[in-house]
mmCIF file of C-alpha atoms in Angstrom:
data_model
loop_
_atom_site.group_PDB
_atom_site.id
_atom_site.type_symbol
_atom_site.label_atom_id
_atom_site.label_comp_id
_atom_site.label_asym_id
_atom_site.label_seq_id
_atom_site.Cartn_x
_atom_site.Cartn_y
_atom_site.Cartn_z
ATOM 1 C CA ASP A 1 0.000 0.000 0.000
ATOM 2 C CA VAL A 2 1.066 3.571 -0.600
ATOM 3 C CA LYS A 3 2.805 5.220 2.246
ATOM 4 C CA VAL A 4 2.866 8.960 2.677
ATOM 5 C CA THR A 5 5.095 9.995 5.531
ATOM 6 C CA GLN A 6 5.102 13.366 7.216
ATOM 7 C CA SER A 7 8.234 13.976 9.198
ATOM 8 C CA SER A 8 6.641 15.416 12.327
ATOM 9 C CA ARG A 9 3.389 14.630 14.114
ATOM 10 C CA TYR A 10 3.524 17.706 16.327
ATOM 11 C CA LEU A 11 5.439 20.956 15.948
ATOM 12 C CA VAL A 12 5.519 24.034 18.144
ATOM 13 C CA LYS A 13 7.067 27.169 16.682
ATOM 14 C CA ARG A 14 7.245 30.838 17.535
ATOM 15 C CA THR A 15 5.833 33.689 15.510
ATOM 16 C CA GLY A 16 8.250 34.778 12.825
ATOM 17 C CA GLU A 17 10.136 31.502 12.611
ATOM 18 C CA LYS A 18 10.719 29.793 9.292
ATOM 19 C CA VAL A 19 9.044 26.393 9.356
ATOM 20 C CA PHE A 20 9.615 23.392 7.133
ATOM 21 C CA LEU A 21 7.091 20.578 6.841
ATOM 22 C CA GLU A 22 8.355 17.541 5.004
ATOM 23 C CA CYS A 23 6.430 14.887 3.151
ATOM 24 C CA VAL A 24 7.724 11.755 1.426
ATOM 25 C CA GLN A 25 5.802 9.193 -0.601
ATOM 26 C CA ASP A 26 7.111 5.809 -1.665
ATOM 27 C CA MET A 27 4.927 4.891 -4.642
ATOM 28 C CA ASP A 28 6.400 7.020 -7.402
ATOM 29 C CA HIS A 29 3.307 9.228 -7.567
ATOM 30 C CA GLU A 30 3.428 12.194 -9.887
ATOM 31 C CA ASN A 31 1.084 14.422 -7.889
ATOM 32 C CA MET A 32 1.568 15.767 -4.395
ATOM 33 C CA PHE A 33 -0.543 18.138 -2.341
ATOM 34 C CA TRP A 34 -0.519 20.158 0.822
ATOM 35 C CA TYR A 35 -3.802 20.822 2.611
ATOM 36 C CA ARG A 36 -4.604 22.417 5.905
ATOM 37 C CA GLN A 37 -7.441 20.996 7.954
ATOM 38 C CA ASP A 38 -9.396 23.273 10.257
ATOM 39 C CA PRO A 39 -12.612 22.524 12.179
ATOM 40 C CA GLY A 40 -15.612 23.926 10.375
ATOM 41 C CA LEU A 41 -13.586 24.701 7.269
ATOM 42 C CA GLY A 42 -12.653 21.229 6.110
ATOM 43 C CA LEU A 43 -9.584 20.738 3.954
ATOM 44 C CA ARG A 44 -8.231 23.665 1.997
ATOM 45 C CA LEU A 45 -5.610 23.248 -0.678
ATOM 46 C CA ILE A 46 -2.453 25.271 -0.162
ATOM 47 C CA TYR A 47 -0.197 24.119 -3.000
ATOM 48 C CA PHE A 48 0.153 21.155 -5.271
ATOM 49 C CA SER A 49 2.719 19.737 -7.640
ATOM 50 C CA TYR A 50 2.238 17.452 -10.604
ATOM 51 C CA ASP A 51 5.898 16.933 -11.391
ATOM 52 C CA VAL A 52 9.364 17.524 -10.070
ATOM 53 C CA LYS A 53 10.164 21.236 -9.801
ATOM 54 C CA MET A 54 6.585 22.075 -10.775
ATOM 55 C CA LYS A 55 4.192 23.773 -8.388
ATOM 56 C CA GLU A 56 0.769 25.335 -8.550
ATOM 57 C CA LYS A 57 -1.043 27.543 -6.089
ATOM 58 C CA GLY A 58 -4.099 26.149 -4.418
ATOM 59 C CA ASP A 59 -6.871 28.092 -2.761
ATOM 60 C CA ILE A 60 -4.897 29.570 0.153
ATOM 61 C CA PRO A 61 -1.218 29.921 -0.844
ATOM 62 C CA GLU A 62 -0.551 33.194 0.982
ATOM 63 C CA GLY A 63 2.182 32.865 3.561
ATOM 64 C CA TYR A 64 3.371 29.527 2.194
ATOM 65 C CA SER A 65 5.795 28.242 -0.388
ATOM 66 C CA VAL A 66 6.735 24.760 -1.525
ATOM 67 C CA SER A 67 9.651 22.851 -2.914
ATOM 68 C CA ARG A 68 9.778 19.680 -4.953
ATOM 69 C CA GLU A 69 13.327 18.844 -5.891
ATOM 70 C CA LYS A 70 12.737 15.098 -6.001
ATOM 71 C CA LYS A 71 9.691 13.177 -7.089
ATOM 72 C CA GLU A 72 9.127 11.532 -3.737
ATOM 73 C CA ARG A 73 9.488 14.627 -1.559
ATOM 74 C CA PHE A 74 7.270 17.693 -1.262
ATOM 75 C CA SER A 75 8.101 20.341 1.312
ATOM 76 C CA LEU A 76 5.856 23.061 2.659
ATOM 77 C CA ILE A 77 7.578 26.199 3.914
ATOM 78 C CA LEU A 78 6.162 28.867 6.161
ATOM 79 C CA GLU A 79 8.489 31.787 5.527
ATOM 80 C CA SER A 80 7.500 33.641 8.692
ATOM 81 C CA ALA A 81 5.075 31.701 10.822
ATOM 82 C CA SER A 82 2.049 33.483 12.212
ATOM 83 C CA THR A 83 -0.513 32.431 14.797
ATOM 84 C CA ASN A 84 -3.223 32.065 12.139
ATOM 85 C CA GLN A 85 -1.152 29.300 10.587
ATOM 86 C CA THR A 86 -1.753 27.104 13.608
ATOM 87 C CA SER A 87 -3.453 24.118 12.037
ATOM 88 C CA MET A 88 -3.308 20.464 11.048
ATOM 89 C CA TYR A 89 -1.351 20.089 7.812
ATOM 90 C CA LEU A 90 -2.016 17.114 5.577
ATOM 91 C CA CYS A 91 0.146 15.937 2.741
ATOM 92 C CA ALA A 92 -1.284 13.723 0.007
ATOM 93 C CA SER A 93 -0.162 12.068 -3.192
ATOM 94 C CA SER A 94 -1.814 10.528 -6.212
ATOM 95 C CA ARG A 95 -0.987 8.946 -9.520
ATOM 96 C CA GLY A 96 -1.546 10.286 -12.987
ATOM 97 C CA ILE A 97 -3.335 13.212 -14.490
ATOM 98 C CA ARG A 98 -6.765 12.164 -13.310
ATOM 99 C CA ASN A 99 -5.519 11.856 -9.745
ATOM 100 C CA GLU A 100 -8.564 9.885 -8.737
ATOM 101 C CA LYS A 101 -7.519 8.661 -5.330
ATOM 102 C CA LEU A 102 -5.564 10.697 -2.864
ATOM 103 C CA PHE A 103 -3.361 8.944 -0.320
ATOM 104 C CA PHE A 104 -2.894 11.018 2.802
ATOM 105 C CA GLY A 105 -0.195 11.271 5.399
ATOM 106 C CA SER A 106 -1.026 11.160 9.090
ATOM 107 C CA GLY A 107 -0.743 14.926 9.422
ATOM 108 C CA THR A 108 1.376 17.475 11.256
ATOM 109 C CA GLN A 109 -0.280 19.504 13.995
ATOM 110 C CA LEU A 110 1.494 22.844 13.953
ATOM 111 C CA SER A 111 1.100 25.312 16.794
ATOM 112 C CA VAL A 112 2.495 28.808 16.319
ATOM 113 C CA LEU A 113 2.857 30.715 19.574
ATOM 114 C CA ALA B 1 -16.438 28.720 -9.010
ATOM 115 C CA GLN B 2 -16.850 25.294 -7.534
ATOM 116 C CA ARG B 3 -18.126 24.758 -4.045
ATOM 117 C CA VAL B 4 -18.988 21.822 -1.812
ATOM 118 C CA THR B 5 -21.456 22.268 1.022
ATOM 119 C CA GLN B 6 -21.996 19.858 3.871
ATOM 120 C CA PRO B 7 -24.738 21.464 5.948
ATOM 121 C CA GLU B 8 -24.392 19.242 9.011
ATOM 122 C CA LYS B 9 -21.360 19.647 11.237
ATOM 123 C CA LEU B 10 -22.481 16.857 13.548
ATOM 124 C CA LEU B 11 -24.775 13.905 13.011
ATOM 125 C CA SER B 12 -25.683 11.743 15.969
ATOM 126 C CA VAL B 13 -27.534 8.486 15.292
ATOM 127 C CA PHE B 14 -28.354 5.313 17.145
ATOM 128 C CA LYS B 15 -26.842 2.000 16.156
ATOM 129 C CA GLY B 16 -29.060 0.272 13.625
ATOM 130 C CA ALA B 17 -30.729 3.491 12.492
ATOM 131 C CA PRO B 18 -30.347 4.831 8.967
ATOM 132 C CA VAL B 19 -27.853 7.584 8.411
ATOM 133 C CA GLU B 20 -27.681 10.135 5.607
ATOM 134 C CA LEU B 21 -24.936 12.705 5.185
ATOM 135 C CA LYS B 22 -25.824 15.570 2.908
ATOM 136 C CA CYS B 23 -23.540 17.003 0.292
ATOM 137 C CA ASN B 24 -24.472 19.690 -2.218
ATOM 138 C CA TYR B 25 -22.178 21.115 -4.833
ATOM 139 C CA SER B 26 -21.976 23.908 -7.328
ATOM 140 C CA TYR B 27 -20.000 23.424 -10.487
ATOM 141 C CA SER B 28 -20.704 24.473 -14.029
ATOM 142 C CA GLY B 29 -19.188 21.453 -15.738
ATOM 143 C CA SER B 30 -19.535 17.728 -15.292
ATOM 144 C CA PRO B 31 -18.410 16.964 -11.753
ATOM 145 C CA GLU B 32 -16.744 13.987 -10.213
ATOM 146 C CA LEU B 33 -17.716 13.429 -6.601
ATOM 147 C CA PHE B 34 -16.049 11.533 -3.792
ATOM 148 C CA TRP B 35 -16.537 10.736 -0.142
ATOM 149 C CA TYR B 36 -13.480 10.570 2.118
ATOM 150 C CA VAL B 37 -13.530 9.348 5.710
ATOM 151 C CA GLN B 38 -11.259 9.839 8.698
ATOM 152 C CA TYR B 39 -11.655 7.437 11.604
ATOM 153 C CA SER B 40 -10.277 8.372 14.993
ATOM 154 C CA ARG B 41 -6.469 8.388 14.976
ATOM 155 C CA GLN B 42 -6.351 7.213 11.360
ATOM 156 C CA ARG B 43 -5.489 8.833 8.088
ATOM 157 C CA LEU B 44 -8.004 10.383 5.787
ATOM 158 C CA GLN B 45 -8.926 7.802 3.163
ATOM 159 C CA LEU B 46 -11.170 7.412 0.164
ATOM 160 C CA LEU B 47 -14.526 5.820 0.971
ATOM 161 C CA LEU B 48 -16.190 5.843 -2.407
ATOM 162 C CA ARG B 49 -16.443 7.682 -5.712
ATOM 163 C CA HIS B 50 -19.543 8.265 -7.784
ATOM 164 C CA ILE B 51 -18.152 6.881 -11.026
ATOM 165 C CA SER B 52 -17.674 3.471 -9.437
ATOM 166 C CA ARG B 53 -21.289 3.198 -8.313
ATOM 167 C CA GLU B 54 -20.082 0.940 -5.552
ATOM 168 C CA SER B 55 -21.154 0.178 -2.019
ATOM 169 C CA ILE B 56 -18.360 0.358 0.519
ATOM 170 C CA LYS B 57 -18.901 -0.722 4.128
ATOM 171 C CA GLY B 58 -22.626 -0.576 3.427
ATOM 172 C CA PHE B 59 -22.499 3.045 2.271
ATOM 173 C CA THR B 60 -23.841 4.233 -1.058
ATOM 174 C CA ALA B 61 -24.014 7.627 -2.692
ATOM 175 C CA ASP B 62 -25.875 8.682 -5.797
ATOM 176 C CA LEU B 63 -25.019 11.692 -7.865
ATOM 177 C CA ASN B 64 -28.145 13.740 -8.516
ATOM 178 C CA LYS B 65 -27.274 16.341 -11.111
ATOM 179 C CA GLY B 66 -30.720 17.905 -11.000
ATOM 180 C CA GLU B 67 -30.428 18.633 -7.290
ATOM 181 C CA THR B 68 -26.621 18.978 -7.439
ATOM 182 C CA SER B 69 -26.302 16.570 -4.561
ATOM 183 C CA PHE B 70 -24.207 13.562 -3.634
ATOM 184 C CA HIS B 71 -25.646 12.379 -0.335
ATOM 185 C CA LEU B 72 -24.047 9.455 1.504
ATOM 186 C CA LYS B 73 -26.398 6.851 2.928
ATOM 187 C CA LYS B 74 -26.310 3.722 5.012
ATOM 188 C CA PRO B 75 -29.446 1.843 6.051
ATOM 189 C CA PHE B 76 -28.153 0.544 9.389
ATOM 190 C CA ALA B 77 -25.439 2.525 11.166
ATOM 191 C CA GLN B 78 -22.774 0.705 13.141
ATOM 192 C CA GLU B 79 -20.610 2.025 15.953
ATOM 193 C CA GLU B 80 -17.523 1.655 13.762
ATOM 194 C CA ASP B 81 -19.049 4.180 11.350
ATOM 195 C CA SER B 82 -18.295 6.942 13.826
ATOM 196 C CA ALA B 83 -15.883 9.202 11.965
ATOM 197 C CA MET B 84 -15.450 12.486 10.129
ATOM 198 C CA TYR B 85 -16.766 12.372 6.586
ATOM 199 C CA TYR B 86 -15.777 14.754 3.816
ATOM 200 C CA CYS B 87 -17.469 15.205 0.493
ATOM 201 C CA ALA B 88 -15.122 16.246 -2.319
ATOM 202 C CA LEU B 89 -15.547 17.479 -5.869
ATOM 203 C CA ARG B 90 -13.114 17.354 -8.728
ATOM 204 C CA GLY B 91 -13.499 19.820 -11.520
ATOM 205 C CA GLY B 92 -11.438 21.988 -13.794
ATOM 206 C CA SER B 93 -8.905 21.121 -16.422
ATOM 207 C CA TRP B 94 -6.371 19.631 -14.065
ATOM 208 C CA GLY B 95 -8.719 18.242 -11.508
ATOM 209 C CA LYS B 96 -7.745 19.294 -8.023
ATOM 210 C CA LEU B 97 -10.075 18.172 -5.264
ATOM 211 C CA GLN B 98 -12.313 20.647 -3.435
ATOM 212 C CA PHE B 99 -13.450 19.420 -0.028
ATOM 213 C CA GLY B 100 -16.469 20.305 2.040
ATOM 214 C CA ALA B 101 -16.291 21.318 5.690
ATOM 215 C CA GLY B 102 -16.949 17.782 6.884
ATOM 216 C CA THR B 103 -19.618 16.047 8.953
ATOM 217 C CA GLN B 104 -18.775 14.337 12.223
ATOM 218 C CA VAL B 105 -20.860 11.182 12.646
ATOM 219 C CA VAL B 106 -21.364 9.719 16.100
ATOM 220 C CA VAL B 107 -23.115 6.361 16.359
ATOM 221 C CA THR B 108 -24.301 5.546 19.845
ATOM 222 C CA PRO B 109 -25.319 2.071 21.054
#
């Protein structure tokens, strides 16, 4: 089965810090995604990538950037963390252009103090 | 613009009772709809997709284009159905998924 691994389960950072969230998938999937999950808001797409070194903005990209230097790894970067970025971050991957089924990581709960 | 609406934040049902989770969407093209589920302390995972017309764990969902709905139904709820359920829509040329706000289902004995 596909495994999507997020490097940290919990992170606590201070306002203004630069934060890196790492995600690795082991099934050679072309597509990778970063979502944030907030109660009452569901999942909102931050960024996605359909190939190495390619990236596309999702619905809420402000305050975030991403990096995909290798096919299996997709990093989410908070350039200067703010308290409103406290959230659960989910990474996902899928195969092919139709990207029918997303495989999710277990999530990173980020708290920005 | 595409939008997915799940009007119920919380659905509490008794074991053995029917359960229906509502999902309405707005999209100008031909949509593809999905239900994802997250059980306690587990990863979010695909439950079913409308194109498969399948029944998974006793759940079914029918796409009603006239009412722009994709409600999830199960005739007899079980305690293990307690979870967060998300309806999702795929549209657009590339096909990114748009999720609803989610419905928390609690099945009590």
